[in-house]
């Protein structure tokens, strides 16, 4: 499967797939498309973004974020630097990347990934840091171009795959449900979330999940839109395209289970 997609500064498409390496496609105005393999030691890149004269690749099966650079300008990535390793499983793993309006990289993770112990968090601070690993949840982290300064921005997610910013600078995701809860009174459907810095969205693996409203957790941000059953993957805002006006402000979300794209 091809699982991620990013446009490079030359207008070509770089694609991540489930195996090691990348694929690059050049779409000419006339003639056939050119497809070439890029041999780099990164496995299952679920997140790709061009920024800061580099290609950043979140390689799920390599458990790491990489920075790839073409220093000799020959259309090859001759410099491959691992910026940070993230321990944990690969199912609900290391997912999409996006560039924030502040120039930082934003990475989103599912609840199989361990939240790094050496990364600071935005307030509210968790009273007991041990609770983070006892009740794992997905999270959003951001970093600078060099991958040196990391910060946890959001936590309490289940298995969000995509993340993107709207024109106002707010960021959103499409988070998963717990499929084994279907039919129960505590089932929470797949949902679009407006991610607030410092927010905790209440997912704690299986039965430790917070209820949608609880006097003890009244500050939990509510979902923007409940969608129902599905399996969220990438998200993308329509800003800058040539679609009709209502779709330029829409958030497009991909649902793997039903093979559909929804405009929110």
mmCIF file of C-alpha atoms in Angstrom:
data_model
loop_
_atom_site.group_PDB
_atom_site.id
_atom_site.type_symbol
_atom_site.label_atom_id
_atom_site.label_comp_id
_atom_site.label_asym_id
_atom_site.label_seq_id
_atom_site.Cartn_x
_atom_site.Cartn_y
_atom_site.Cartn_z
ATOM 1 C CA UNK A 1 0.000 0.000 0.000
ATOM 2 C CA UNK A 2 0.965 3.628 -0.569
ATOM 3 C CA UNK A 3 0.246 5.339 2.749
ATOM 4 C CA UNK A 4 1.525 8.938 2.613
ATOM 5 C CA UNK A 5 1.974 11.676 0.051
ATOM 6 C CA UNK A 6 3.863 14.983 -0.111
ATOM 7 C CA UNK A 7 4.678 17.426 -2.894
ATOM 8 C CA UNK A 8 8.331 18.454 -3.206
ATOM 9 C CA UNK A 9 9.531 21.965 -4.189
ATOM 10 C CA UNK A 10 9.798 20.838 -7.842
ATOM 11 C CA UNK A 11 6.142 19.794 -7.959
ATOM 12 C CA UNK A 12 6.839 16.058 -7.852
ATOM 13 C CA UNK A 13 5.072 13.632 -5.537
ATOM 14 C CA UNK A 14 6.963 11.654 -2.927
ATOM 15 C CA UNK A 15 5.074 8.675 -1.546
ATOM 16 C CA UNK A 16 5.632 6.481 1.467
ATOM 17 C CA UNK A 17 4.761 2.796 1.282
ATOM 18 C CA UNK A 18 4.672 -0.089 3.717
ATOM 19 C CA UNK A 19 8.134 -1.339 2.784
ATOM 20 C CA UNK A 20 11.508 0.347 3.126
ATOM 21 C CA UNK A 21 12.203 3.419 1.015
ATOM 22 C CA UNK A 22 10.057 5.907 -0.891
ATOM 23 C CA UNK A 23 8.567 6.393 -4.339
ATOM 24 C CA UNK A 24 8.756 9.589 -6.429
ATOM 25 C CA UNK A 25 6.335 10.386 -9.255
ATOM 26 C CA UNK A 26 6.824 13.115 -11.846
ATOM 27 C CA UNK A 27 3.659 14.074 -13.736
ATOM 28 C CA UNK A 28 4.627 15.766 -17.029
ATOM 29 C CA UNK A 29 2.211 17.894 -19.063
ATOM 30 C CA UNK A 30 2.720 15.535 -22.006
ATOM 31 C CA UNK A 31 3.833 11.929 -22.103
ATOM 32 C CA UNK A 32 3.955 9.280 -19.437
ATOM 33 C CA UNK A 33 4.411 9.740 -15.742
ATOM 34 C CA UNK A 34 7.869 8.911 -14.415
ATOM 35 C CA UNK A 35 8.038 6.649 -11.358
ATOM 36 C CA UNK A 36 11.287 6.064 -9.505
ATOM 37 C CA UNK A 37 12.293 4.341 -6.299
ATOM 38 C CA UNK A 38 14.148 6.294 -3.613
ATOM 39 C CA UNK A 39 16.366 4.013 -1.594
ATOM 40 C CA UNK A 40 16.576 5.345 1.953
ATOM 41 C CA UNK A 41 16.655 3.245 5.153
ATOM 42 C CA UNK A 42 13.234 4.305 6.451
ATOM 43 C CA UNK A 43 10.364 1.833 6.861
ATOM 44 C CA UNK A 44 6.635 2.520 6.546
ATOM 45 C CA UNK A 45 6.622 6.313 6.364
ATOM 46 C CA UNK A 46 3.146 7.297 7.485
ATOM 47 C CA UNK A 47 4.078 10.980 7.652
ATOM 48 C CA UNK A 48 5.950 13.050 5.051
ATOM 49 C CA UNK A 49 6.394 16.813 4.879
ATOM 50 C CA UNK A 50 8.822 19.083 3.015
ATOM 51 C CA UNK A 51 10.066 21.952 5.181
ATOM 52 C CA UNK A 52 13.290 23.738 6.098
ATOM 53 C CA UNK A 53 15.030 22.526 2.911
ATOM 54 C CA UNK A 54 14.433 18.928 3.999
ATOM 55 C CA UNK A 55 12.020 16.034 3.773
ATOM 56 C CA UNK A 56 10.848 14.914 7.207
ATOM 57 C CA UNK A 57 9.694 11.312 7.366
ATOM 58 C CA UNK A 58 7.879 9.685 10.268
ATOM 59 C CA UNK A 59 8.854 6.045 9.778
ATOM 60 C CA UNK A 60 6.510 3.888 11.831
ATOM 61 C CA UNK A 61 8.319 0.557 11.532
ATOM 62 C CA UNK A 62 11.660 2.296 12.080
ATOM 63 C CA UNK A 63 10.169 3.813 15.266
ATOM 64 C CA UNK A 64 11.691 7.190 14.402
ATOM 65 C CA UNK A 65 11.436 10.615 12.821
ATOM 66 C CA UNK A 66 14.042 11.174 10.104
ATOM 67 C CA UNK A 67 15.318 14.275 8.305
ATOM 68 C CA UNK A 68 16.343 13.614 4.688
ATOM 69 C CA UNK A 69 18.408 16.150 2.730
ATOM 70 C CA UNK A 70 19.710 16.398 -0.814
ATOM 71 C CA UNK A 71 22.915 18.283 -0.091
ATOM 72 C CA UNK A 72 24.541 17.683 -3.484
ATOM 73 C CA UNK A 73 21.397 18.617 -5.474
ATOM 74 C CA UNK A 74 21.363 15.443 -7.560
ATOM 75 C CA UNK A 75 17.779 14.371 -6.700
ATOM 76 C CA UNK A 76 18.950 11.833 -4.132
ATOM 77 C CA UNK A 77 18.745 12.057 -0.368
ATOM 78 C CA UNK A 78 22.410 11.678 0.486
ATOM 79 C CA UNK A 79 21.999 12.737 4.127
ATOM 80 C CA UNK A 80 19.696 10.747 6.406
ATOM 81 C CA UNK A 81 19.516 11.867 10.033
ATOM 82 C CA UNK A 82 17.434 10.216 12.750
ATOM 83 C CA UNK A 83 16.013 13.027 14.892
ATOM 84 C CA UNK A 84 14.151 11.079 17.580
ATOM 85 C CA UNK A 85 13.179 7.511 18.371
ATOM 86 C CA UNK A 86 9.707 6.685 19.733
ATOM 87 C CA UNK A 87 9.316 3.361 21.517
ATOM 88 C CA UNK A 88 6.160 1.247 21.578
ATOM 89 C CA UNK A 89 4.080 -0.744 19.118
ATOM 90 C CA UNK A 90 3.470 -0.108 15.436
ATOM 91 C CA UNK A 91 -0.293 -0.658 15.106
ATOM 92 C CA UNK A 92 -1.689 2.608 16.436
ATOM 93 C CA UNK A 93 1.673 4.116 15.758
ATOM 94 C CA UNK A 94 3.682 7.021 14.406
ATOM 95 C CA UNK A 95 1.402 8.802 11.970
ATOM 96 C CA UNK A 96 1.031 11.995 9.947
ATOM 97 C CA UNK A 97 3.269 15.086 10.042
ATOM 98 C CA UNK A 98 2.371 18.668 9.226
ATOM 99 C CA UNK A 99 4.079 22.060 9.357
ATOM 100 C CA UNK A 100 2.507 24.496 11.796
ATOM 101 C CA UNK A 101 2.122 28.259 11.246
ATOM 102 C CA UNK A 102 4.813 28.692 13.913
ATOM 103 C CA UNK A 103 7.319 26.891 11.666
ATOM 104 C CA UNK A 104 7.425 23.836 13.893
ATOM 105 C CA UNK A 105 6.742 20.241 12.922
ATOM 106 C CA UNK A 106 3.646 18.653 14.434
ATOM 107 C CA UNK A 107 3.539 14.848 14.735
ATOM 108 C CA UNK A 108 0.515 12.793 15.772
ATOM 109 C CA UNK A 109 0.667 9.373 17.432
ATOM 110 C CA UNK A 110 -1.740 6.571 18.290
ATOM 111 C CA UNK A 111 -1.989 4.897 21.672
ATOM 112 C CA UNK A 112 0.521 2.144 20.867
ATOM 113 C CA UNK A 113 3.397 4.636 21.085
ATOM 114 C CA UNK A 114 5.013 5.431 24.414
ATOM 115 C CA UNK A 115 4.976 9.101 25.310
ATOM 116 C CA UNK A 116 8.669 10.067 25.674
ATOM 117 C CA UNK A 117 9.685 10.646 29.276
ATOM 118 C CA UNK A 118 12.262 13.281 28.301
ATOM 119 C CA UNK A 119 9.774 15.618 26.583
ATOM 120 C CA UNK A 120 8.146 18.513 28.393
ATOM 121 C CA UNK A 121 4.380 19.086 28.232
ATOM 122 C CA UNK A 122 2.154 22.090 27.940
ATOM 123 C CA UNK A 123 0.000 22.639 31.031
ATOM 124 C CA UNK A 124 -2.163 21.212 32.446
ATOM 125 C CA UNK A 125 0.602 18.999 33.752
ATOM 126 C CA UNK A 126 -0.298 15.408 34.604
ATOM 127 C CA UNK A 127 -0.189 15.142 38.426
ATOM 128 C CA UNK A 128 1.477 11.734 38.337
ATOM 129 C CA UNK A 129 3.762 11.185 35.320
ATOM 130 C CA UNK A 130 3.546 7.408 35.862
ATOM 131 C CA UNK A 131 -0.125 7.557 34.841
ATOM 132 C CA UNK A 132 0.922 8.389 31.274
ATOM 133 C CA UNK A 133 2.359 4.924 30.675
ATOM 134 C CA UNK A 134 -0.085 3.053 32.905
ATOM 135 C CA UNK A 135 -2.984 4.317 30.790
ATOM 136 C CA UNK A 136 -1.525 4.943 27.316
ATOM 137 C CA UNK A 137 -3.135 7.397 24.944
ATOM 138 C CA UNK A 138 -2.358 8.985 21.608
ATOM 139 C CA UNK A 139 -0.767 12.415 21.592
ATOM 140 C CA UNK A 140 0.534 15.302 19.499
ATOM 141 C CA UNK A 141 4.136 16.501 19.813
ATOM 142 C CA UNK A 142 5.895 19.388 18.126
ATOM 143 C CA UNK A 143 9.543 20.155 17.496
ATOM 144 C CA UNK A 144 11.884 22.607 15.826
ATOM 145 C CA UNK A 145 13.581 22.128 12.464
ATOM 146 C CA UNK A 146 16.571 20.386 14.045
ATOM 147 C CA UNK A 147 14.404 18.033 16.099
ATOM 148 C CA UNK A 148 16.112 19.132 19.310
ATOM 149 C CA UNK A 149 13.335 20.800 21.315
ATOM 150 C CA UNK A 150 10.230 18.634 21.795
ATOM 151 C CA UNK A 151 6.953 19.401 23.508
ATOM 152 C CA UNK A 152 3.759 17.386 24.073
ATOM 153 C CA UNK A 153 0.900 19.645 22.950
ATOM 154 C CA UNK A 154 -2.161 17.363 23.211
ATOM 155 C CA UNK A 155 -2.848 13.967 24.760
ATOM 156 C CA UNK A 156 -5.789 11.668 25.448
ATOM 157 C CA UNK A 157 -6.342 10.464 21.842
ATOM 158 C CA UNK A 158 -7.040 6.901 20.657
ATOM 159 C CA UNK A 159 -5.707 6.343 17.161
ATOM 160 C CA UNK A 160 -5.674 9.572 15.137
ATOM 161 C CA UNK A 161 -3.812 9.214 11.852
ATOM 162 C CA UNK A 162 -3.998 12.696 10.315
ATOM 163 C CA UNK A 163 -3.410 16.259 11.478
ATOM 164 C CA UNK A 164 -3.759 19.581 9.660
ATOM 165 C CA UNK A 165 -4.126 23.316 10.285
ATOM 166 C CA UNK A 166 -6.909 25.535 8.973
ATOM 167 C CA UNK A 167 -6.455 29.090 7.681
ATOM 168 C CA UNK A 168 -6.919 30.491 11.202
ATOM 169 C CA UNK A 169 -4.037 28.418 12.572
ATOM 170 C CA UNK A 170 -6.157 25.913 14.496
ATOM 171 C CA UNK A 171 -5.334 22.223 14.158
ATOM 172 C CA UNK A 172 -7.692 19.268 13.861
ATOM 173 C CA UNK A 173 -7.711 15.496 13.631
ATOM 174 C CA UNK A 174 -10.129 12.630 12.964
ATOM 175 C CA UNK A 175 -9.916 10.185 15.872
ATOM 176 C CA UNK A 176 -10.922 6.540 16.055
ATOM 177 C CA UNK A 177 -13.607 4.762 18.032
ATOM 178 C CA UNK A 178 -13.196 1.679 20.215
ATOM 179 C CA UNK A 179 -14.841 -0.894 17.955
ATOM 180 C CA UNK A 180 -15.320 -3.433 20.748
ATOM 181 C CA UNK A 181 -17.562 -0.895 22.562
ATOM 182 C CA UNK A 182 -20.152 -0.843 19.744
ATOM 183 C CA UNK A 183 -23.635 -1.364 21.134
ATOM 184 C CA UNK A 184 -22.708 -0.243 24.627
ATOM 185 C CA UNK A 185 -23.932 2.932 26.305
ATOM 186 C CA UNK A 186 -20.346 4.203 26.590
ATOM 187 C CA UNK A 187 -19.466 3.781 22.896
ATOM 188 C CA UNK A 188 -17.814 6.893 21.459
ATOM 189 C CA UNK A 189 -17.982 7.136 17.649
ATOM 190 C CA UNK A 190 -15.207 8.278 15.336
ATOM 191 C CA UNK A 191 -15.040 12.036 15.624
ATOM 192 C CA UNK A 192 -13.425 15.199 14.351
ATOM 193 C CA UNK A 193 -11.535 16.998 17.110
ATOM 194 C CA UNK A 194 -10.437 20.619 17.328
ATOM 195 C CA UNK A 195 -7.115 20.131 19.107
ATOM 196 C CA UNK A 196 -6.537 22.737 21.795
ATOM 197 C CA UNK A 197 -2.953 23.206 23.067
ATOM 198 C CA UNK A 198 -2.757 21.670 26.511
ATOM 199 C CA UNK A 199 -5.950 19.675 25.930
ATOM 200 C CA UNK A 200 -6.501 16.121 27.146
ATOM 201 C CA UNK A 201 -9.258 14.342 25.193
ATOM 202 C CA UNK A 202 -9.814 11.620 27.743
ATOM 203 C CA UNK A 203 -8.833 8.391 26.000
ATOM 204 C CA UNK A 204 -7.285 5.894 28.384
ATOM 205 C CA UNK A 205 -6.877 2.407 27.014
ATOM 206 C CA UNK A 206 -10.071 0.343 27.294
ATOM 207 C CA UNK A 207 -12.052 0.870 30.518
ATOM 208 C CA UNK A 208 -10.082 3.820 31.888
ATOM 209 C CA UNK A 209 -11.406 6.199 29.242
ATOM 210 C CA UNK A 210 -13.009 9.357 30.613
ATOM 211 C CA UNK A 211 -16.743 9.785 29.953
ATOM 212 C CA UNK A 212 -17.757 12.588 27.549
ATOM 213 C CA UNK A 213 -18.814 14.679 30.531
ATOM 214 C CA UNK A 214 -17.835 14.233 34.138
ATOM 215 C CA UNK A 215 -17.783 16.848 36.922
ATOM 216 C CA UNK A 216 -14.252 15.773 37.778
ATOM 217 C CA UNK A 217 -13.064 16.332 34.191
ATOM 218 C CA UNK A 218 -15.238 19.253 33.149
ATOM 219 C CA UNK A 219 -12.393 20.824 31.198
ATOM 220 C CA UNK A 220 -12.182 17.933 28.702
ATOM 221 C CA UNK A 221 -12.629 19.363 25.195
ATOM 222 C CA UNK A 222 -15.707 18.028 23.428
ATOM 223 C CA UNK A 223 -15.702 16.652 19.883
ATOM 224 C CA UNK A 224 -16.338 19.025 16.998
ATOM 225 C CA UNK A 225 -18.352 16.427 15.091
ATOM 226 C CA UNK A 226 -19.269 12.820 15.845
ATOM 227 C CA UNK A 227 -19.272 10.812 12.605
ATOM 228 C CA UNK A 228 -19.992 7.198 13.560
ATOM 229 C CA UNK A 229 -18.333 3.918 12.694
ATOM 230 C CA UNK A 230 -15.199 3.986 10.593
ATOM 231 C CA UNK A 231 -11.426 3.943 10.633
ATOM 232 C CA UNK A 232 -9.809 7.404 10.377
ATOM 233 C CA UNK A 233 -6.733 7.991 8.268
ATOM 234 C CA UNK A 234 -5.402 11.233 6.743
ATOM 235 C CA UNK A 235 -6.995 14.675 7.027
ATOM 236 C CA UNK A 236 -6.424 17.755 4.873
ATOM 237 C CA UNK A 237 -7.933 21.230 4.727
ATOM 238 C CA UNK A 238 -9.079 22.467 1.317
ATOM 239 C CA UNK A 239 -7.464 25.911 1.569
ATOM 240 C CA UNK A 240 -5.675 26.978 -1.606
ATOM 241 C CA UNK A 241 -7.451 24.647 -4.032
ATOM 242 C CA UNK A 242 -9.739 25.469 -6.953
ATOM 243 C CA UNK A 243 -12.812 23.697 -5.601
ATOM 244 C CA UNK A 244 -16.160 25.514 -5.255
ATOM 245 C CA UNK A 245 -16.269 27.928 -2.318
ATOM 246 C CA UNK A 246 -17.797 25.640 0.367
ATOM 247 C CA UNK A 247 -15.027 23.077 -0.123
ATOM 248 C CA UNK A 248 -12.151 25.549 0.169
ATOM 249 C CA UNK A 249 -12.844 25.766 3.886
ATOM 250 C CA UNK A 250 -13.737 22.105 4.347
ATOM 251 C CA UNK A 251 -11.710 19.548 6.246
ATOM 252 C CA UNK A 252 -11.422 16.413 4.129
ATOM 253 C CA UNK A 253 -11.158 13.240 6.208
ATOM 254 C CA UNK A 254 -10.419 9.754 4.907
ATOM 255 C CA UNK A 255 -12.205 6.689 6.242
ATOM 256 C CA UNK A 256 -10.334 3.452 5.582
ATOM 257 C CA UNK A 257 -13.143 1.102 6.679
ATOM 258 C CA UNK A 258 -15.692 2.325 4.150
ATOM 259 C CA UNK A 259 -13.296 3.594 1.473
ATOM 260 C CA UNK A 260 -14.684 7.125 1.528
ATOM 261 C CA UNK A 261 -13.673 10.777 1.747
ATOM 262 C CA UNK A 262 -15.878 13.040 3.844
ATOM 263 C CA UNK A 263 -15.987 16.847 3.573
ATOM 264 C CA UNK A 264 -16.547 18.309 7.036
#
